[in-house]
PDB file of C-alpha atoms in Angstrom:
ATOM      1  CA  MET A   1     -13.110  30.059   0.729  1.00  0.00           C
ATOM      2  CA  LYS A   2     -10.733  27.974  -1.237  1.00  0.00           C
ATOM      3  CA  PHE A   3      -8.257  30.850  -1.495  1.00  0.00           C
ATOM      4  CA  LEU A   4      -8.598  31.314   2.191  1.00  0.00           C
ATOM      5  CA  LYS A   5      -7.676  27.770   2.904  1.00  0.00           C
ATOM      6  CA  VAL A   6      -4.638  27.969   0.684  1.00  0.00           C
ATOM      7  CA  LEU A   7      -3.502  31.293   2.347  1.00  0.00           C
ATOM      8  CA  ILE A   8      -3.891  29.731   5.871  1.00  0.00           C
ATOM      9  CA  THR A   9      -1.952  26.534   4.714  1.00  0.00           C
ATOM     10  CA  GLY A  10       0.829  28.719   3.142  1.00  0.00           C
ATOM     11  CA  LEU A  11       1.167  30.826   6.408  1.00  0.00           C
ATOM     12  CA  PHE A  12       1.219  27.615   8.385  1.00  0.00           C
ATOM     13  CA  PHE A  13       4.167  26.103   6.464  1.00  0.00           C
ATOM     14  CA  ALA A  14       5.959  29.502   6.359  1.00  0.00           C
ATOM     15  CA  THR A  15       5.837  29.530  10.169  1.00  0.00           C
ATOM     16  CA  ILE A  16       7.398  26.109  10.319  1.00  0.00           C
ATOM     17  CA  VAL A  17      10.196  26.877   7.903  1.00  0.00           C
ATOM     18  CA  THR A  18      10.832  30.294   9.819  1.00  0.00           C
ATOM     19  CA  SER A  19      10.917  28.378  13.026  1.00  0.00           C
ATOM     20  CA  CYS A  20      13.377  25.797  11.802  1.00  0.00           C
ATOM     21  CA  ALA A  21      15.667  28.471  10.511  1.00  0.00           C
ATOM     22  CA  ASP A  22      15.944  29.990  13.938  1.00  0.00           C
ATOM     23  CA  ASN A  23      18.777  28.437  15.901  1.00  0.00           C
ATOM     24  CA  SER A  24      16.815  28.945  19.172  1.00  0.00           C
ATOM     25  CA  THR A  25      14.221  26.306  17.966  1.00  0.00           C
ATOM     26  CA  THR A  26      16.682  23.668  16.857  1.00  0.00           C
ATOM     27  CA  ASP A  27      15.490  21.263  19.550  1.00  0.00           C
ATOM     28  CA  LYS A  28      11.947  21.498  17.999  1.00  0.00           C
ATOM     29  CA  CYS A  29      13.187  20.889  14.475  1.00  0.00           C
ATOM     30  CA  ASP A  30      15.077  17.850  15.637  1.00  0.00           C
ATOM     31  CA  LYS A  31      11.866  16.212  16.643  1.00  0.00           C
ATOM     32  CA  ASN A  32      10.661  15.028  13.361  1.00  0.00           C
ATOM     33  CA  SER A  33      10.262  11.585  12.032  1.00  0.00           C
ATOM     34  CA  VAL A  34      13.261  11.457   9.698  1.00  0.00           C
ATOM     35  CA  ILE A  35      15.553  12.610  12.416  1.00  0.00           C
ATOM     36  CA  GLU A  36      14.119  10.369  15.013  1.00  0.00           C
ATOM     37  CA  THR A  37      14.391   7.333  12.588  1.00  0.00           C
ATOM     38  CA  ILE A  38      18.026   8.099  11.948  1.00  0.00           C
ATOM     39  CA  MET A  39      18.913   8.443  15.647  1.00  0.00           C
ATOM     40  CA  ALA A  40      16.935   5.321  16.589  1.00  0.00           C
ATOM     41  CA  ARG A  41      18.533   2.988  14.027  1.00  0.00           C
ATOM     42  CA  ARG A  42      20.823   0.332  15.555  1.00  0.00           C
ATOM     43  CA  SER A  43      22.811  -2.564  14.154  1.00  0.00           C
ATOM     44  CA  ILE A  44      20.964  -5.662  15.205  1.00  0.00           C
ATOM     45  CA  ARG A  45      22.909  -8.995  15.794  1.00  0.00           C
ATOM     46  CA  LYS A  46      20.095 -11.040  17.386  1.00  0.00           C
ATOM     47  CA  TYR A  47      16.790 -11.638  15.593  1.00  0.00           C
ATOM     48  CA  LYS A  48      13.490 -13.356  16.227  1.00  0.00           C
ATOM     49  CA  THR A  49      12.705 -16.310  14.007  1.00  0.00           C
ATOM     50  CA  GLU A  50       9.778 -14.387  12.367  1.00  0.00           C
ATOM     51  CA  THR A  51      10.585 -13.432   8.817  1.00  0.00           C
ATOM     52  CA  VAL A  52       9.825 -10.151   7.092  1.00  0.00           C
ATOM     53  CA  ASP A  53       6.814 -10.433   4.712  1.00  0.00           C
ATOM     54  CA  ARG A  54       7.538  -9.599   1.056  1.00  0.00           C
ATOM     55  CA  GLU A  55       5.203  -6.609   0.925  1.00  0.00           C
ATOM     56  CA  THR A  56       7.266  -4.940   3.688  1.00  0.00           C
ATOM     57  CA  MET A  57      10.444  -5.949   2.045  1.00  0.00           C
ATOM     58  CA  LYS A  58       9.239  -4.462  -1.197  1.00  0.00           C
ATOM     59  CA  LYS A  59       8.645  -1.177   0.415  1.00  0.00           C
ATOM     60  CA  ILE A  60      12.106  -1.301   1.914  1.00  0.00           C
ATOM     61  CA  LEU A  61      13.681  -2.125  -1.428  1.00  0.00           C
ATOM     62  CA  GLU A  62      11.681   0.647  -3.056  1.00  0.00           C
ATOM     63  CA  CYS A  63      13.197   3.108  -0.729  1.00  0.00           C
ATOM     64  CA  GLY A  64      16.652   1.545  -1.434  1.00  0.00           C
ATOM     65  CA  ILE A  65      16.477   2.033  -5.264  1.00  0.00           C
ATOM     66  CA  ASN A  66      15.339   5.659  -4.734  1.00  0.00           C
ATOM     67  CA  ALA A  67      18.545   6.501  -3.112  1.00  0.00           C
ATOM     68  CA  PRO A  68      20.772   9.187  -4.683  1.00  0.00           C
ATOM     69  CA  ASN A  69      23.282   7.672  -7.179  1.00  0.00           C
ATOM     70  CA  GLY A  70      25.923   9.088  -9.514  1.00  0.00           C
ATOM     71  CA  GLN A  71      24.464  10.129 -12.908  1.00  0.00           C
ATOM     72  CA  ASN A  72      21.361   8.044 -12.152  1.00  0.00           C
ATOM     73  CA  LYS A  73      23.260   5.005 -13.299  1.00  0.00           C
ATOM     74  CA  GLN A  74      21.819   2.949 -10.437  1.00  0.00           C
ATOM     75  CA  SER A  75      24.835   1.005 -10.577  1.00  0.00           C
ATOM     76  CA  TRP A  76      23.664  -1.693  -8.118  1.00  0.00           C
ATOM     77  CA  GLU A  77      21.976  -5.098  -8.381  1.00  0.00           C
ATOM     78  CA  VAL A  78      20.205  -6.574  -5.287  1.00  0.00           C
ATOM     79  CA  ARG A  79      19.354 -10.207  -4.639  1.00  0.00           C
ATOM     80  CA  VAL A  80      16.923 -11.055  -1.663  1.00  0.00           C
ATOM     81  CA  VAL A  81      17.159 -14.451   0.060  1.00  0.00           C
ATOM     82  CA  ASP A  82      14.288 -15.024   2.435  1.00  0.00           C
ATOM     83  CA  ASN A  83      14.024 -18.800   2.091  1.00  0.00           C
ATOM     84  CA  PRO A  84      15.865 -20.530   5.015  1.00  0.00           C
ATOM     85  CA  ALA A  85      16.684 -23.561   2.825  1.00  0.00           C
ATOM     86  CA  ILE A  86      18.604 -21.272   0.414  1.00  0.00           C
ATOM     87  CA  MET A  87      20.493 -19.598   3.286  1.00  0.00           C
ATOM     88  CA  ASP A  88      21.354 -22.983   4.730  1.00  0.00           C
ATOM     89  CA  GLU A  89      22.669 -23.963   1.274  1.00  0.00           C
ATOM     90  CA  ILE A  90      24.798 -20.767   1.023  1.00  0.00           C
ATOM     91  CA  LYS A  91      26.173 -21.445   4.646  1.00  0.00           C
ATOM     92  CA  ALA A  92      27.014 -25.090   3.746  1.00  0.00           C
ATOM     93  CA  ILE A  93      28.970 -23.916   0.724  1.00  0.00           C
ATOM     94  CA  MET A  94      30.799 -21.389   2.741  1.00  0.00           C
ATOM     95  CA  ALA A  95      31.685 -23.790   5.559  1.00  0.00           C
ATOM     96  CA  ALA A  96      33.058 -26.288   3.062  1.00  0.00           C
ATOM     97  CA  ALA A  97      35.196 -23.565   1.304  1.00  0.00           C
ATOM     98  CA  TYR A  98      36.879 -22.635   4.675  1.00  0.00           C
ATOM     99  CA  PRO A  99      37.478 -26.045   6.317  1.00  0.00           C
ATOM    100  CA  GLU A 100      40.474 -24.627   8.307  1.00  0.00           C
ATOM    101  CA  GLU A 101      38.266 -21.698   9.719  1.00  0.00           C
ATOM    102  CA  ASP A 102      36.061 -22.006  12.769  1.00  0.00           C
ATOM    103  CA  SER A 103      32.920 -23.173  10.897  1.00  0.00           C
ATOM    104  CA  LYS A 104      30.813 -21.285  13.391  1.00  0.00           C
ATOM    105  CA  ARG A 105      32.628 -18.028  12.600  1.00  0.00           C
ATOM    106  CA  VAL A 106      31.887 -18.555   8.914  1.00  0.00           C
ATOM    107  CA  THR A 107      28.359 -19.769   9.009  1.00  0.00           C
ATOM    108  CA  GLU A 108      27.158 -17.203  11.658  1.00  0.00           C
ATOM    109  CA  CYS A 109      28.531 -14.219   9.868  1.00  0.00           C
ATOM    110  CA  PHE A 110      24.984 -13.396   8.651  1.00  0.00           C
ATOM    111  CA  ARG A 111      23.966 -12.786  12.330  1.00  0.00           C
ATOM    112  CA  GLY A 112      20.871 -15.042  12.005  1.00  0.00           C
ATOM    113  CA  ALA A 113      18.916 -12.299   9.991  1.00  0.00           C
ATOM    114  CA  PRO A 114      15.860 -14.002   8.488  1.00  0.00           C
ATOM    115  CA  VAL A 115      16.155 -12.031   5.329  1.00  0.00           C
ATOM    116  CA  MET A 116      19.441 -11.299   3.544  1.00  0.00           C
ATOM    117  CA  THR A 117      20.046  -8.914   0.714  1.00  0.00           C
ATOM    118  CA  PHE A 118      23.046  -9.244  -1.418  1.00  0.00           C
ATOM    119  CA  ILE A 119      24.126  -6.034  -3.128  1.00  0.00           C
ATOM    120  CA  ALA A 120      26.495  -5.946  -6.034  1.00  0.00           C
ATOM    121  CA  ARG A 121      28.307  -3.051  -7.632  1.00  0.00           C
ATOM    122  CA  ASP A 122      28.911  -2.349 -11.363  1.00  0.00           C
ATOM    123  CA  LEU A 123      32.649  -2.601 -11.802  1.00  0.00           C
ATOM    124  CA  SER A 124      32.590  -0.277 -14.885  1.00  0.00           C
ATOM    125  CA  TYR A 125      31.522   2.705 -12.843  1.00  0.00           C
ATOM    126  CA  ASP A 126      34.085   3.990 -10.287  1.00  0.00           C
ATOM    127  CA  PHE A 127      31.325   5.612  -8.089  1.00  0.00           C
ATOM    128  CA  SER A 128      29.285   2.349  -7.790  1.00  0.00           C
ATOM    129  CA  ALA A 129      30.627   1.443  -4.383  1.00  0.00           C
ATOM    130  CA  TYR A 130      29.247   4.736  -3.014  1.00  0.00           C
ATOM    131  CA  ASP A 131      25.948   4.081  -4.765  1.00  0.00           C
ATOM    132  CA  CYS A 132      25.589   0.707  -3.012  1.00  0.00           C
ATOM    133  CA  GLY A 133      26.255   2.370   0.250  1.00  0.00           C
ATOM    134  CA  LEU A 134      23.566   4.876  -0.297  1.00  0.00           C
ATOM    135  CA  LEU A 135      21.195   2.231  -1.370  1.00  0.00           C
ATOM    136  CA  ALA A 136      21.838   0.142   1.758  1.00  0.00           C
ATOM    137  CA  GLU A 137      21.479   3.155   4.135  1.00  0.00           C
ATOM    138  CA  ASN A 138      18.091   4.136   2.626  1.00  0.00           C
ATOM    139  CA  MET A 139      16.967   0.547   3.055  1.00  0.00           C
ATOM    140  CA  MET A 140      18.165   0.214   6.704  1.00  0.00           C
ATOM    141  CA  LEU A 141      16.511   3.538   7.605  1.00  0.00           C
ATOM    142  CA  ALA A 142      13.304   2.543   5.800  1.00  0.00           C
ATOM    143  CA  ALA A 143      13.369  -0.747   7.750  1.00  0.00           C
ATOM    144  CA  THR A 144      13.808   1.090  11.082  1.00  0.00           C
ATOM    145  CA  SER A 145      10.731   3.331  10.367  1.00  0.00           C
ATOM    146  CA  LEU A 146       8.782   0.051   9.631  1.00  0.00           C
ATOM    147  CA  GLY A 147       9.746  -1.682  12.988  1.00  0.00           C
ATOM    148  CA  VAL A 148      12.284  -3.831  11.192  1.00  0.00           C
ATOM    149  CA  GLY A 149      15.870  -4.351  12.484  1.00  0.00           C
ATOM    150  CA  SER A 150      18.888  -4.515  10.146  1.00  0.00           C
ATOM    151  CA  ILE A 151      22.712  -4.991   9.918  1.00  0.00           C
ATOM    152  CA  CYS A 152      25.241  -4.108   7.341  1.00  0.00           C
ATOM    153  CA  LEU A 153      27.786  -6.888   6.829  1.00  0.00           C
ATOM    154  CA  GLY A 154      31.211  -7.002   5.295  1.00  0.00           C
ATOM    155  CA  SER A 155      32.423 -10.463   6.462  1.00  0.00           C
ATOM    156  CA  PRO A 156      30.164 -12.600   4.092  1.00  0.00           C
ATOM    157  CA  VAL A 157      31.375 -10.440   1.209  1.00  0.00           C
ATOM    158  CA  ARG A 158      35.023 -11.331   1.875  1.00  0.00           C
ATOM    159  CA  PHE A 159      34.244 -14.986   2.493  1.00  0.00           C
ATOM    160  CA  ILE A 160      32.366 -15.269  -0.778  1.00  0.00           C
ATOM    161  CA  ASN A 161      34.551 -13.067  -3.043  1.00  0.00           C
ATOM    162  CA  ASP A 162      37.882 -14.285  -1.866  1.00  0.00           C
ATOM    163  CA  ASN A 163      37.527 -18.062  -2.310  1.00  0.00           C
ATOM    164  CA  PRO A 164      36.776 -19.673  -5.726  1.00  0.00           C
ATOM    165  CA  ALA A 165      35.136 -22.470  -3.830  1.00  0.00           C
ATOM    166  CA  CYS A 166      32.182 -20.029  -3.113  1.00  0.00           C
ATOM    167  CA  ALA A 167      31.565 -19.432  -6.792  1.00  0.00           C
ATOM    168  CA  PRO A 168      28.286 -21.546  -6.626  1.00  0.00           C
ATOM    169  CA  ILE A 169      26.878 -18.976  -4.343  1.00  0.00           C
ATOM    170  CA  LEU A 170      27.416 -16.167  -6.733  1.00  0.00           C
ATOM    171  CA  GLN A 171      26.047 -18.300  -9.576  1.00  0.00           C
ATOM    172  CA  LYS A 172      22.953 -18.990  -7.593  1.00  0.00           C
ATOM    173  CA  LEU A 173      22.511 -15.105  -6.922  1.00  0.00           C
ATOM    174  CA  GLY A 174      22.918 -14.575 -10.622  1.00  0.00           C
ATOM    175  CA  PHE A 175      24.321 -11.101 -10.727  1.00  0.00           C
ATOM    176  CA  SER A 176      24.995  -9.580 -14.295  1.00  0.00           C
ATOM    177  CA  GLU A 177      28.345  -9.980 -15.792  1.00  0.00           C
ATOM    178  CA  GLY A 178      30.546  -7.021 -14.690  1.00  0.00           C
ATOM    179  CA  TYR A 179      29.017  -6.810 -11.336  1.00  0.00           C
ATOM    180  CA  LYS A 180      30.790  -7.808  -7.946  1.00  0.00           C
ATOM    181  CA  LEU A 181      29.308  -8.447  -4.595  1.00  0.00           C
ATOM    182  CA  ALA A 182      29.892  -5.299  -2.337  1.00  0.00           C
ATOM    183  CA  LEU A 183      27.508  -5.471   0.606  1.00  0.00           C
ATOM    184  CA  CYS A 184      25.171  -7.799   2.509  1.00  0.00           C
ATOM    185  CA  VAL A 185      22.404  -6.343   4.573  1.00  0.00           C
ATOM    186  CA  GLY A 186      20.213  -8.520   6.900  1.00  0.00           C
ATOM    187  CA  PHE A 187      16.749  -7.671   7.945  1.00  0.00           C
ATOM    188  CA  GLY A 188      14.412  -9.160  10.553  1.00  0.00           C
ATOM    189  CA  TYR A 189      12.706  -8.401  13.762  1.00  0.00           C
ATOM    190  CA  ALA A 190      15.133  -7.459  16.663  1.00  0.00           C
ATOM    191  CA  ASP A 191      15.561  -9.651  19.682  1.00  0.00           C
ATOM    192  CA  GLU A 192      17.711  -7.214  21.420  1.00  0.00           C
ATOM    193  CA  ALA A 193      17.763  -3.363  22.017  1.00  0.00           C
ATOM    194  CA  PRO A 194      21.440  -2.253  21.918  1.00  0.00           C
ATOM    195  CA  ASP A 195      22.447   1.188  23.146  1.00  0.00           C
ATOM    196  CA  ALA A 196      23.936   3.685  20.715  1.00  0.00           C
ATOM    197  CA  LYS A 197      27.675   3.784  20.662  1.00  0.00           C
ATOM    198  CA  PRO A 198      29.364   7.160  21.414  1.00  0.00           C
ATOM    199  CA  ARG A 199      30.098   9.319  18.327  1.00  0.00           C
ATOM    200  CA  LYS A 200      33.183  11.490  17.922  1.00  0.00           C
ATOM    201  CA  TRP A 201      32.099  14.956  17.419  1.00  0.00           C
ATOM    202  CA  GLU A 202      35.802  15.982  17.444  1.00  0.00           C
ATOM    203  CA  LYS A 203      36.110  14.661  13.900  1.00  0.00           C
ATOM    204  CA  VAL A 204      33.588  17.190  12.680  1.00  0.00           C
ATOM    205  CA  LYS A 205      34.769  20.729  12.083  1.00  0.00           C
ATOM    206  CA  PHE A 206      33.285  23.958  10.686  1.00  0.00           C
ATOM    207  CA  ILE A 207      35.673  25.784   8.436  1.00  0.00           C
ATOM    208  CA  ASP A 208      35.468  29.534   8.918  1.00  0.00           C
TER     209      ASP A 208
END
């Protein structure tokens, strides 16, 4: 009986694999949870005030650190800020560092995400920027699958890295020596439902 169950299971999965290899059933193969999550994910710029609990964030982070990375160096460090008081402190330092800028432009660069992750790259490894990107993508897709919105941000990185007056922020984040802030990714529950932007298929070519 056990052998029969194994045989039936094997035939079932073989049928699925054969079906997905057949171009005529591509539409069926597209309807799986991974592809649906990828196609559903949007950059969210308006969030509800509700934060993301730490157990959910731990699962998102676990997916992040399981991203592919060069030589398994895992050349990233991640700091998570989910305390509004700490985010207010970070924003205040940034606003003071850029008095000539529109303060709203500086302080709202985090898009109001209740949870902000700061990702730093190992400067000693030339592939670390790519590793950080893969980490961030894994986290954002995991978040989408859990009903959590996300946004990948570059503006805070420029504001913080380019002005010595923002050094207290980096000190607070406490990255290891030799690491530099590379990305910020915000998480929270979406208060908007943006449509997907058109994608340029003409940039993709098969070489025959």
